[in-house]
mmCIF file with all atom_site columns, C-alpha atoms in Angstrom:
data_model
loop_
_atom_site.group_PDB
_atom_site.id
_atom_site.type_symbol
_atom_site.label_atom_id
_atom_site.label_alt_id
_atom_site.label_comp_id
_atom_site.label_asym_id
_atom_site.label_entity_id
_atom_site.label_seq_id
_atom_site.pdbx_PDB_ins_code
_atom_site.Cartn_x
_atom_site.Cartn_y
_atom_site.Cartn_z
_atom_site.occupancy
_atom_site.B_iso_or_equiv
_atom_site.pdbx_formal_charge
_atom_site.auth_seq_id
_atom_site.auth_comp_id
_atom_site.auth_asym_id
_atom_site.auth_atom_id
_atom_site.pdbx_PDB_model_num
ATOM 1   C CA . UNK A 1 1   ? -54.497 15.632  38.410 1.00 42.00 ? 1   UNK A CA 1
ATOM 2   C CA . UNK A 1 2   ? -52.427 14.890  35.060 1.00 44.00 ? 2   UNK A CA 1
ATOM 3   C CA . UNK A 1 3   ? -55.041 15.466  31.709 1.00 42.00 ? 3   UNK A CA 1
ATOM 4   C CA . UNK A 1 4   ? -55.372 11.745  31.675 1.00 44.00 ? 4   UNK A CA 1
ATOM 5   C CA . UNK A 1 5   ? -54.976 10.563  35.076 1.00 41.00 ? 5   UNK A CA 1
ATOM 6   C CA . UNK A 1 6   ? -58.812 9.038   34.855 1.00 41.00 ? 6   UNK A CA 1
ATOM 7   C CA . UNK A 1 7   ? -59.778 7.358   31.553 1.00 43.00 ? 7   UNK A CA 1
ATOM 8   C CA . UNK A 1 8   ? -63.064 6.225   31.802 1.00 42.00 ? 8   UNK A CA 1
ATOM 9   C CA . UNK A 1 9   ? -63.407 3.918   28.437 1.00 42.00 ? 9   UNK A CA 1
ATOM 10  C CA . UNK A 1 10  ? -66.537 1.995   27.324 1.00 43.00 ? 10  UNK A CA 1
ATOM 11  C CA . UNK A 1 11  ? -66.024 -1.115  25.652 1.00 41.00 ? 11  UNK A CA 1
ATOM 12  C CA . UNK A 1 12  ? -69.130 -2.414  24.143 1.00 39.00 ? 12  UNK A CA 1
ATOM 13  C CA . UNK A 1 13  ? -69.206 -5.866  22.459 1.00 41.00 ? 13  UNK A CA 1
ATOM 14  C CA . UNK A 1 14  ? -66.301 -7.300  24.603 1.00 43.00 ? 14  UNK A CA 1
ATOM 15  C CA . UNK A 1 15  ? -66.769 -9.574  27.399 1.00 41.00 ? 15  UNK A CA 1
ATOM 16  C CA . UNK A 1 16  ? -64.495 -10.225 30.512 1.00 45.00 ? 16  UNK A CA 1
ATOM 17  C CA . UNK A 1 17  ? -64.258 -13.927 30.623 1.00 48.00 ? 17  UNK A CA 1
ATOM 18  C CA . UNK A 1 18  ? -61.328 -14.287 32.972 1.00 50.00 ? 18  UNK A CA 1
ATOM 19  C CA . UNK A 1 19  ? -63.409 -17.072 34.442 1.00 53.00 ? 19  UNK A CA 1
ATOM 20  C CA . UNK A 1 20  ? -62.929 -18.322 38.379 1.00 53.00 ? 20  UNK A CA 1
ATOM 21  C CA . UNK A 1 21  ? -61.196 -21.535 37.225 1.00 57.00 ? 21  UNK A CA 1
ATOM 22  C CA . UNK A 1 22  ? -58.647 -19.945 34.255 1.00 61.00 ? 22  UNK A CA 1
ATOM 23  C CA . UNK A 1 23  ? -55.512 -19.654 34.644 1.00 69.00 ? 23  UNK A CA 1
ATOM 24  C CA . UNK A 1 24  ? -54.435 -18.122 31.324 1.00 73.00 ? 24  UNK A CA 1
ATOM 25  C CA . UNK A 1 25  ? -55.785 -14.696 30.307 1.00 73.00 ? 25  UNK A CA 1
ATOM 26  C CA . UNK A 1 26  ? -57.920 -14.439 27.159 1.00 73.00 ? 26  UNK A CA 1
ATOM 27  C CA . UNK A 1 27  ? -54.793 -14.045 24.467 1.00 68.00 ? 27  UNK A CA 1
ATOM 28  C CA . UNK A 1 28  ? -56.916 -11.818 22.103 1.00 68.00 ? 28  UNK A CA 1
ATOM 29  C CA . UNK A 1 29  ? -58.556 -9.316  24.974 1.00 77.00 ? 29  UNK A CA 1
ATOM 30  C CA . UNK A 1 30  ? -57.578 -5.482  25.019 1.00 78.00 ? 30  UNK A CA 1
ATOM 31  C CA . UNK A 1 31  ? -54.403 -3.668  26.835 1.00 81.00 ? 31  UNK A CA 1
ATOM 32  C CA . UNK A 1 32  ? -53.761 -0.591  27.812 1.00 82.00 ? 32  UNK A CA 1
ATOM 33  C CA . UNK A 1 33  ? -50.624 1.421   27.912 1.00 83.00 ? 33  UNK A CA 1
ATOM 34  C CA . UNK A 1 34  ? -50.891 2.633   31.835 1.00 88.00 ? 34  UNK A CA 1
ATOM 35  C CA . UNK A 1 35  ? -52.025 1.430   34.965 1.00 92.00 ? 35  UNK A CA 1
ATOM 36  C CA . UNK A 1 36  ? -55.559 0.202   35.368 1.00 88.00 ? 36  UNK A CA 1
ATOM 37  C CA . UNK A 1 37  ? -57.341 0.945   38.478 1.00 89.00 ? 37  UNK A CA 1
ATOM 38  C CA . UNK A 1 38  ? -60.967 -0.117  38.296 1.00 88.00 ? 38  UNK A CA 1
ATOM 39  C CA . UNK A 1 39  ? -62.553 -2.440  36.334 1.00 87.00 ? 39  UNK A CA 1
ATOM 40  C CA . UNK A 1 40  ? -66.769 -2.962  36.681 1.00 87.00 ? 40  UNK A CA 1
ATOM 41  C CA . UNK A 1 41  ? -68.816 -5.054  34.047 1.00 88.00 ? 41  UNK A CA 1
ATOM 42  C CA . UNK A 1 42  ? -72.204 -4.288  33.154 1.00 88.00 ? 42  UNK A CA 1
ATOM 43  C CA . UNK A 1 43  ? -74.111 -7.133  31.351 1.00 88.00 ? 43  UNK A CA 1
ATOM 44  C CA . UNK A 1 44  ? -71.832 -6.839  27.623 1.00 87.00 ? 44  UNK A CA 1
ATOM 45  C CA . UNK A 1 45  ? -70.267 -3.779  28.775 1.00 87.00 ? 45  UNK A CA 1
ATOM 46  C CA . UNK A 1 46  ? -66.403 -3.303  30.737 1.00 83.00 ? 46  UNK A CA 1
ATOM 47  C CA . UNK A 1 47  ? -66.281 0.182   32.130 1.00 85.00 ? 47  UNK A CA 1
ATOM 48  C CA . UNK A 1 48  ? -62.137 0.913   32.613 1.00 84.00 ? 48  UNK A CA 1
ATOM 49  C CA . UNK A 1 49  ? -60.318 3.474   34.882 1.00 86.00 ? 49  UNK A CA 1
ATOM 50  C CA . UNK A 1 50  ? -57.107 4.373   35.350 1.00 87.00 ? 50  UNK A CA 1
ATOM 51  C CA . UNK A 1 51  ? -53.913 6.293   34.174 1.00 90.00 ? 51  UNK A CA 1
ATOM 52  C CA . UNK A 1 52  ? -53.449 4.830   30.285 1.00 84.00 ? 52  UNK A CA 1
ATOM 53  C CA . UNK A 1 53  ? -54.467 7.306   27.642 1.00 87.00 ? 53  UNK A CA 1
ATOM 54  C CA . UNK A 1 54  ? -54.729 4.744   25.287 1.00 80.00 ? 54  UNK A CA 1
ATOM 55  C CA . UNK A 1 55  ? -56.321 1.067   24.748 1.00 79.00 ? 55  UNK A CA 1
ATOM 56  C CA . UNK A 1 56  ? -56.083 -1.524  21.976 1.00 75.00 ? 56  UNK A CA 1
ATOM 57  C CA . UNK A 1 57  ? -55.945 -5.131  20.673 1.00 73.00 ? 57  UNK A CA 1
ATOM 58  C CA . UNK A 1 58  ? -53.794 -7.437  22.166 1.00 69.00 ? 58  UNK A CA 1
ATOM 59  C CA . UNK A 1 59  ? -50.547 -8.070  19.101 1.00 67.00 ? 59  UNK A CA 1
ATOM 60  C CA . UNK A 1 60  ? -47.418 -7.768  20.564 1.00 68.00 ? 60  UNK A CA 1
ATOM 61  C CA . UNK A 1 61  ? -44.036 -8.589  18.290 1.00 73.00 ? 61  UNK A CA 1
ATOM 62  C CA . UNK A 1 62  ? -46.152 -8.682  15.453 1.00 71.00 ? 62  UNK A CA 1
ATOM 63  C CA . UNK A 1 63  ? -49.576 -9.162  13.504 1.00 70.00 ? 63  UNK A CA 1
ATOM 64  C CA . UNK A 1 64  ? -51.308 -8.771  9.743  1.00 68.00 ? 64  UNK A CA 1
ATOM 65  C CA . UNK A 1 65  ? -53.269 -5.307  9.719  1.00 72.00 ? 65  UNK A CA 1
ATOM 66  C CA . UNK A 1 66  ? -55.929 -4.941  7.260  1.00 70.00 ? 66  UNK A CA 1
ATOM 67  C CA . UNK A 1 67  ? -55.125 -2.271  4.674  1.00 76.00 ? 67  UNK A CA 1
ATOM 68  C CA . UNK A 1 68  ? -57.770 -0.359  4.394  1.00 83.00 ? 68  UNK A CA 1
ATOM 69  C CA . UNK A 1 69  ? -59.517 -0.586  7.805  1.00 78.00 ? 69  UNK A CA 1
ATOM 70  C CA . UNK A 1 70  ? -56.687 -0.839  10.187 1.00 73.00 ? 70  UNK A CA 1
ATOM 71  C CA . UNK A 1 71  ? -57.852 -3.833  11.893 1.00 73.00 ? 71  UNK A CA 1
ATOM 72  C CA . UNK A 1 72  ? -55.176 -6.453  13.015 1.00 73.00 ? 72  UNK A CA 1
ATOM 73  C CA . UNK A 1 73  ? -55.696 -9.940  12.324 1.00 72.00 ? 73  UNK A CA 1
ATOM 74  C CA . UNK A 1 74  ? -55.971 -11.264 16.280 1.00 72.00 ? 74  UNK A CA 1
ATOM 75  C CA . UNK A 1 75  ? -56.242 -15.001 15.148 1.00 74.00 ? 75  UNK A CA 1
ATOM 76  C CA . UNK A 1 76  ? -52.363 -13.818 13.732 1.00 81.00 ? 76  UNK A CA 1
ATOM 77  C CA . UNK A 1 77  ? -50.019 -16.563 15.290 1.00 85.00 ? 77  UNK A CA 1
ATOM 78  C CA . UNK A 1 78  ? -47.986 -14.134 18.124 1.00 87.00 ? 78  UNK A CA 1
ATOM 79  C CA . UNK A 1 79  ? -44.335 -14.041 18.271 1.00 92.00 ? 79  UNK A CA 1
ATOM 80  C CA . UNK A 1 80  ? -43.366 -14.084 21.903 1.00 92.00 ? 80  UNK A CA 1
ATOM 81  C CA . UNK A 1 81  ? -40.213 -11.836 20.941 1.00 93.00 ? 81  UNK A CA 1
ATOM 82  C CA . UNK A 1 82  ? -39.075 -8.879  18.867 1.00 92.00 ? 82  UNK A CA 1
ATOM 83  C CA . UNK A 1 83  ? -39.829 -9.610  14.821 1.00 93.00 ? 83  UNK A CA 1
ATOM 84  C CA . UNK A 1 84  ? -37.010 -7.569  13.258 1.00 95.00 ? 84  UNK A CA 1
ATOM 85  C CA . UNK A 1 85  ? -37.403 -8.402  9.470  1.00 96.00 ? 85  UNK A CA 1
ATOM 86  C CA . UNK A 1 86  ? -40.295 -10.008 7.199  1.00 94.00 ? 86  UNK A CA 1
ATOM 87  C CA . UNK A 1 87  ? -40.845 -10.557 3.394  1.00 96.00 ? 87  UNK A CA 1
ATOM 88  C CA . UNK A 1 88  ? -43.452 -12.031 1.556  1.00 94.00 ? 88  UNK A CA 1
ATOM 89  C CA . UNK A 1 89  ? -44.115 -15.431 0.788  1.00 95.00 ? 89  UNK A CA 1
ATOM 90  C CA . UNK A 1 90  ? -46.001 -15.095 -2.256 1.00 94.00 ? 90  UNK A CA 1
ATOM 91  C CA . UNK A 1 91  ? -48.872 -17.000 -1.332 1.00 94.00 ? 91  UNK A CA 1
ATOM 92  C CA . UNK A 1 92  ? -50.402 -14.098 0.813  1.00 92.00 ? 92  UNK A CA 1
ATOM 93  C CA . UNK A 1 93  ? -48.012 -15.375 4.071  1.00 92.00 ? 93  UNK A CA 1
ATOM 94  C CA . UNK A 1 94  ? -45.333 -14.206 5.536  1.00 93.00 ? 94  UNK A CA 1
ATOM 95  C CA . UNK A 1 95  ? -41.708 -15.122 6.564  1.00 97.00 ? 95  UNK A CA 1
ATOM 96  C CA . UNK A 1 96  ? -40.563 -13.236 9.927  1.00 96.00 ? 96  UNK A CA 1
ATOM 97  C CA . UNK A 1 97  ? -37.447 -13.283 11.880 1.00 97.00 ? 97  UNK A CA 1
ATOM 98  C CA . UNK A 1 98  ? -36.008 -11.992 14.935 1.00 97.00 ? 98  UNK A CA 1
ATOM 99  C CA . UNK A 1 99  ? -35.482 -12.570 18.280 1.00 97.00 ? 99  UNK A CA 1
ATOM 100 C CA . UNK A 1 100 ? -38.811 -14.992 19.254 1.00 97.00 ? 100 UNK A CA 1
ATOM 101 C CA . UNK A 1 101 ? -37.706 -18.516 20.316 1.00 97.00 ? 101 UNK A CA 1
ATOM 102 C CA . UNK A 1 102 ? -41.897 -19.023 20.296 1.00 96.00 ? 102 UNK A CA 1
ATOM 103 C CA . UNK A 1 103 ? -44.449 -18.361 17.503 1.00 95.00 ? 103 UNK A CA 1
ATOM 104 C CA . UNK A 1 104 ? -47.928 -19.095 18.491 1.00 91.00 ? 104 UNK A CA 1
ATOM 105 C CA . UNK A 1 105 ? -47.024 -21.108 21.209 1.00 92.00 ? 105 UNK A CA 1
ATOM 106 C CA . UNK A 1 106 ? -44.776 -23.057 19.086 1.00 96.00 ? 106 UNK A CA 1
ATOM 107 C CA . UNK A 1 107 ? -41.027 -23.404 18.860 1.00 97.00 ? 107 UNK A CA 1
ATOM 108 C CA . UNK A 1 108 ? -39.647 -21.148 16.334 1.00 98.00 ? 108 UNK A CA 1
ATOM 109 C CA . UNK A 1 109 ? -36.320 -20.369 16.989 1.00 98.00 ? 109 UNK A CA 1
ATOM 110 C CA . UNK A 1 110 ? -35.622 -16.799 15.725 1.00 98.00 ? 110 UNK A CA 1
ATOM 111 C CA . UNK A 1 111 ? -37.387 -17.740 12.115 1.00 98.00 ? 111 UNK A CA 1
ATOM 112 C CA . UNK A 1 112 ? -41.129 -18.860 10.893 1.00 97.00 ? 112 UNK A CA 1
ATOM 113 C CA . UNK A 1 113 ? -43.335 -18.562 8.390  1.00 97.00 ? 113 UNK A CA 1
ATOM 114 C CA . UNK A 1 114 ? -47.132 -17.266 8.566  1.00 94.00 ? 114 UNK A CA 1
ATOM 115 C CA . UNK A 1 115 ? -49.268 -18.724 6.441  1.00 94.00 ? 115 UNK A CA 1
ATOM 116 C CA . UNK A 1 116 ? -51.875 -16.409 4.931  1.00 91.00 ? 116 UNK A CA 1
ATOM 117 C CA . UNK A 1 117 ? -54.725 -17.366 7.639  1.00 90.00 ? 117 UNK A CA 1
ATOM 118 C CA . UNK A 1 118 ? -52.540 -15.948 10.203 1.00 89.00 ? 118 UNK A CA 1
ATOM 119 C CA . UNK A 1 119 ? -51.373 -19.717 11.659 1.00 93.00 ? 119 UNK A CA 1
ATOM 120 C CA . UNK A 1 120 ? -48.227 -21.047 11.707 1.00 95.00 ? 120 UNK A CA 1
ATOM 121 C CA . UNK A 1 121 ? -46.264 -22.951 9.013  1.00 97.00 ? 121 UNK A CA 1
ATOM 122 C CA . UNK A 1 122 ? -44.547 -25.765 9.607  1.00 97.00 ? 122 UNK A CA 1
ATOM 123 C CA . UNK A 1 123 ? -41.452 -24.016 7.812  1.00 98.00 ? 123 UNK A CA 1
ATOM 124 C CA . UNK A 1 124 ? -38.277 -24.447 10.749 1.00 98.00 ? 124 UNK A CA 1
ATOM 125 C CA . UNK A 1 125 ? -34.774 -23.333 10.121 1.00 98.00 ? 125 UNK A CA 1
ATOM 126 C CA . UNK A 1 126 ? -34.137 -23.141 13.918 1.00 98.00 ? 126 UNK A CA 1
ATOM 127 C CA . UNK A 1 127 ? -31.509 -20.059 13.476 1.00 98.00 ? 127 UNK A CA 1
ATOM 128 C CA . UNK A 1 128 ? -29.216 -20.376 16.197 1.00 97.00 ? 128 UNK A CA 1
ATOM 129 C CA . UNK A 1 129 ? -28.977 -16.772 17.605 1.00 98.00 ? 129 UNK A CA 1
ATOM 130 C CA . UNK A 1 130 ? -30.608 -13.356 15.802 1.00 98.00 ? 130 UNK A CA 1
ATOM 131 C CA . UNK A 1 131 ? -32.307 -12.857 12.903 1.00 98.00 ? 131 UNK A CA 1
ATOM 132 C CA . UNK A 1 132 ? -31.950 -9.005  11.327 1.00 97.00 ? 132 UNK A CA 1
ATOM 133 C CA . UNK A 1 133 ? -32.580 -9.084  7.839  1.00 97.00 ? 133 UNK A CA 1
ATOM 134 C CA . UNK A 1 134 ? -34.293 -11.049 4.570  1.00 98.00 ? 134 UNK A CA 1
ATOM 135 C CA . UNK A 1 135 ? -34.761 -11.381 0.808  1.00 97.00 ? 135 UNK A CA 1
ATOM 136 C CA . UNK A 1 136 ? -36.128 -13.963 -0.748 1.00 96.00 ? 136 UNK A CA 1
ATOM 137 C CA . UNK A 1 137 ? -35.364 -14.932 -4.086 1.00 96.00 ? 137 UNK A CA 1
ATOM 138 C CA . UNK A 1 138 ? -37.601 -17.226 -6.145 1.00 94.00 ? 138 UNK A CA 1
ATOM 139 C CA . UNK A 1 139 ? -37.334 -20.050 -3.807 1.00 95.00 ? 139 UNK A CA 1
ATOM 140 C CA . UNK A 1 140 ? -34.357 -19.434 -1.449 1.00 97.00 ? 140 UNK A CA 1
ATOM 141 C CA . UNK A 1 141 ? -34.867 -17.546 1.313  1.00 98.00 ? 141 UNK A CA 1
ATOM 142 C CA . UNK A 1 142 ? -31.485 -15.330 2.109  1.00 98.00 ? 142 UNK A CA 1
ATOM 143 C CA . UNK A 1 143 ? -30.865 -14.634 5.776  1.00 98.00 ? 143 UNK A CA 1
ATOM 144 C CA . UNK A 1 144 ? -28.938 -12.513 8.018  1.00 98.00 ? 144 UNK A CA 1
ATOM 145 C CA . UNK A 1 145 ? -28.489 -11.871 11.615 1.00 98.00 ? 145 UNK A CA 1
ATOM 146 C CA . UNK A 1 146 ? -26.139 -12.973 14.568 1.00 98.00 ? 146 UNK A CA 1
ATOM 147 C CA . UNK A 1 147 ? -26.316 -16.823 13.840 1.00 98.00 ? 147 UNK A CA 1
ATOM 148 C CA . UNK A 1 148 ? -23.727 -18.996 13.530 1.00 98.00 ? 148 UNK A CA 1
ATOM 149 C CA . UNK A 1 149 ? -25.892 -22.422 12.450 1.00 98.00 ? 149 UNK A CA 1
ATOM 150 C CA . UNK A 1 150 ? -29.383 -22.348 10.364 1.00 98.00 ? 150 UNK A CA 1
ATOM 151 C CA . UNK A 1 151 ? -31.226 -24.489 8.644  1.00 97.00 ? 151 UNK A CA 1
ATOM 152 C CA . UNK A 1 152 ? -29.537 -27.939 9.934  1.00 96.00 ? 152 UNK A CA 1
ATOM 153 C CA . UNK A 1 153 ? -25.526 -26.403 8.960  1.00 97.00 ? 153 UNK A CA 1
ATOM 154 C CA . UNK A 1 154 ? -23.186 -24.196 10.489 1.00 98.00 ? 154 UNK A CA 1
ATOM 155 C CA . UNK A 1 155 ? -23.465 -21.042 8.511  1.00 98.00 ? 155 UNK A CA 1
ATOM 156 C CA . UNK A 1 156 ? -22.130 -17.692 10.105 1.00 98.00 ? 156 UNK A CA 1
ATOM 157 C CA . UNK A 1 157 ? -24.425 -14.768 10.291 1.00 98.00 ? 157 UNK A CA 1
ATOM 158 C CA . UNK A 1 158 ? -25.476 -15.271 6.111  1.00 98.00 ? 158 UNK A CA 1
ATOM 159 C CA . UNK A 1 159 ? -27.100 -17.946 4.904  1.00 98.00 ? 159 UNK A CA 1
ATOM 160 C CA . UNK A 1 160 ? -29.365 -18.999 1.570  1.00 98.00 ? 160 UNK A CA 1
ATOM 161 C CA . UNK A 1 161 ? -32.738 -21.131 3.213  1.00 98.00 ? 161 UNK A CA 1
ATOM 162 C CA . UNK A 1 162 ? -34.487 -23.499 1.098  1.00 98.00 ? 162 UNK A CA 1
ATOM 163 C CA . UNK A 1 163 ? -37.840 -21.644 1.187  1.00 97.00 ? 163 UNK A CA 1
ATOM 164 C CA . UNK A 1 164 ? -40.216 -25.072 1.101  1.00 95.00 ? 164 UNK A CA 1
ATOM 165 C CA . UNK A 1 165 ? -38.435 -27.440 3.494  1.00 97.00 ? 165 UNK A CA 1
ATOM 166 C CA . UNK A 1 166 ? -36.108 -24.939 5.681  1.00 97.00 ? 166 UNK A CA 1
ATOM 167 C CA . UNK A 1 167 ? -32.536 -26.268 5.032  1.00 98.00 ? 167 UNK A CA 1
ATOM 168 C CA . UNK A 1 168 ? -29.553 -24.395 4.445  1.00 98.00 ? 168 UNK A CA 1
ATOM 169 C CA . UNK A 1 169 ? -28.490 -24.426 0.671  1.00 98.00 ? 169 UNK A CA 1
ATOM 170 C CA . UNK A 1 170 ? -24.413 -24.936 -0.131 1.00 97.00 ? 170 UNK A CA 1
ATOM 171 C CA . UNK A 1 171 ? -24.045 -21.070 -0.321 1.00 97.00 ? 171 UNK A CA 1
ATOM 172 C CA . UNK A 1 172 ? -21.766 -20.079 2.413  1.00 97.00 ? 172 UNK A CA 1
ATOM 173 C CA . UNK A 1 173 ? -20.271 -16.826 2.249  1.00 97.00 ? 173 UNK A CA 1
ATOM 174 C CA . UNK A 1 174 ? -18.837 -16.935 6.127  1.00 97.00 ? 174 UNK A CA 1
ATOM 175 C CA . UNK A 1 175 ? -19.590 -13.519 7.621  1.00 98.00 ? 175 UNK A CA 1
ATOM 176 C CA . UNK A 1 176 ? -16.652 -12.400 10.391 1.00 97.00 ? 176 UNK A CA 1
ATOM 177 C CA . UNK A 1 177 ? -19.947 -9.776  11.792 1.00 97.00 ? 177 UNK A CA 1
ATOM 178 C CA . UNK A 1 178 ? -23.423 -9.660  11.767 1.00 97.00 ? 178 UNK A CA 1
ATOM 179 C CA . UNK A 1 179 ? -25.426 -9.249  8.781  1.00 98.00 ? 179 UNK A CA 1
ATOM 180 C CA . UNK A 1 180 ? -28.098 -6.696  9.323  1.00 97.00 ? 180 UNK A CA 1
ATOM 181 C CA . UNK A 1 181 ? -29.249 -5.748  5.711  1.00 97.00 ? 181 UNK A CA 1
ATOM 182 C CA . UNK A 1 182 ? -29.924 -7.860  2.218  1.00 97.00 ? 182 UNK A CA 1
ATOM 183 C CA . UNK A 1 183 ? -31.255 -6.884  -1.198 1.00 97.00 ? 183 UNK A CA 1
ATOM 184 C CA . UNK A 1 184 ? -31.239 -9.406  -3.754 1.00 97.00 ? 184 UNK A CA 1
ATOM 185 C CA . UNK A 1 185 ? -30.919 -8.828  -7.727 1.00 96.00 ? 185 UNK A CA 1
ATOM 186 C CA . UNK A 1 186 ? -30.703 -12.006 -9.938 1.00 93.00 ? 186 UNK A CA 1
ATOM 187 C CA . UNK A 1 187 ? -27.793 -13.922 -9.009 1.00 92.00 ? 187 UNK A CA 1
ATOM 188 C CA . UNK A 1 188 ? -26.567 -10.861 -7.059 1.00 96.00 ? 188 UNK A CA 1
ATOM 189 C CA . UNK A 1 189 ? -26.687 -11.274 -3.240 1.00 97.00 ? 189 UNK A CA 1
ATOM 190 C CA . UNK A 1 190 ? -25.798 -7.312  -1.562 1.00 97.00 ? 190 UNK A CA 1
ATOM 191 C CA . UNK A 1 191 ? -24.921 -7.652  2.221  1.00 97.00 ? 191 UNK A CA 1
ATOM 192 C CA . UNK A 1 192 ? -24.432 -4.948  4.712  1.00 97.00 ? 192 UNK A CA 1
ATOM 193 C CA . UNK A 1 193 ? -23.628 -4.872  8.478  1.00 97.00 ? 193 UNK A CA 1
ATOM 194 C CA . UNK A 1 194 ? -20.906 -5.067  11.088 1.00 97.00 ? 194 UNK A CA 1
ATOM 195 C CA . UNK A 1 195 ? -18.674 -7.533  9.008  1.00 97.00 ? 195 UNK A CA 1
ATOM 196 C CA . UNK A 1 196 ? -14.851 -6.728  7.906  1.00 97.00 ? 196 UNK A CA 1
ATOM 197 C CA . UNK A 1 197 ? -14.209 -10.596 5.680  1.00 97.00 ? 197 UNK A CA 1
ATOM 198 C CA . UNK A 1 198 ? -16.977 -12.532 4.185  1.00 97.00 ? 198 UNK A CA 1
ATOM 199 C CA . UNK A 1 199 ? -16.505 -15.014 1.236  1.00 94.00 ? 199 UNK A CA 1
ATOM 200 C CA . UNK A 1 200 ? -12.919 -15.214 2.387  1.00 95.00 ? 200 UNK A CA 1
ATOM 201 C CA . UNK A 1 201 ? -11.682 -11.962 1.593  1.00 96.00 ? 201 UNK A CA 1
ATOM 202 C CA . UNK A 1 202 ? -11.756 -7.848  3.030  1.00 97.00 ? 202 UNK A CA 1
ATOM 203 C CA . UNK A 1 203 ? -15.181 -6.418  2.766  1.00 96.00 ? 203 UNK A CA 1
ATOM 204 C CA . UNK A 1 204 ? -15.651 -3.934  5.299  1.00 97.00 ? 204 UNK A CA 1
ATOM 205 C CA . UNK A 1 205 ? -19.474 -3.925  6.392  1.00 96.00 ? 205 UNK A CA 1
ATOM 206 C CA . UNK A 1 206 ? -20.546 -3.804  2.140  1.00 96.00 ? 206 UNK A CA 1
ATOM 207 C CA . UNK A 1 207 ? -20.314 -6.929  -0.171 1.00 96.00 ? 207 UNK A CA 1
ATOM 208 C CA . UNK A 1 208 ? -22.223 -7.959  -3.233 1.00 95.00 ? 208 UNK A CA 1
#
């Protein structure tokens, strides 16, 4: 029998309210990372069996953690895809992109913003494909990724985001690949990735 073939967990305080007539799982209940084989309640109490080795809070793609506890924010609105960059708001949110097409059970294509409560803003730049990197910039919100239209304009794979209502600035720079890195330093955009032009001339995969 493998070391952790039976892991019998107790899990006080939580309460198994899959009820007869629900149809959607309880989003914030624990998972585990193996099989489960047995499941028995006992008044407050869910006694678990089976081959994981370890168990934990529901917050796939992404969540807020507290500091100095650990704890993830559960009420944190869930992207139902990959989150491959996020920066700061300022105002104790977030802005997160990716691959999600969903945030919360909200359309967000591939871009969002958190607010600091964990719920959704109604911030929407609806990137057309990937989103890779970030920087934000007092209030314009740089972008990079696979996209080839954000924020309401064509803009290919770089873009500057207003960061209040979402639309795409005039800055264009026209990536030929996709942007997978940003730093920002007054006026000074820096760009790395997969591109060989951007800005209409030959910058192989580094451009400031």
């Amino acid at each position: 029998m493998k070391k952790h073939s039976l892991l019998l967990l107790v899990i006080a305080c939580l309460l198994f309210s899959f009820s007869l007539s629900a149809q959607s799982p309880q989003p914030n209940w624990w998972v585990a990372n193996g099989t489960v084989n047995t499941i028995v309640q006992s008044g407050n109490t869910v006694y678990l069996g089976g081959d994981f080795n370890m168990l934990g809070p529901n917050a796939p793609n992404g969540t807020a953690v507290d500091g100095a506890t650990g704890v993830p924010n559960l009420s944190f609105a869930k992207p139902n895809n990959f989150v491959r960059t996020a920066v700061p708001d300022g105002s104790g949110g977030w802005y997160i992109g990716g691959d999600f097409t969903e945030v919360g059970g909200q359309a967000r294509n591939r871009l969002a913003r958190i607010n600091s409560d964990g719920t959704l803003h109604a911030w929407n730049p609806n990137a057309g494909s990937s989103v890779s990197a970030m920087a934000i910039a007092g209030s314009t919100v740089y972008v990079g990724g696979a996209f080839t239209s954000i924020g309401g304009q064509a803009r290919f794979r770089l873009a500057a985001i207003d960061a209040t209502t979402g639309t795409a600035t005039a800055w264009n720079p026209n990536a030929s690949g996709t942007v997978s890195a940003i730093a920002v330093s007054g006026s000074t955009v820096y760009a790395g990735g997969a591109f060989t032009t951007i800005g209409g001339q030959t910058r192989n995969r580094l451009a400031a």
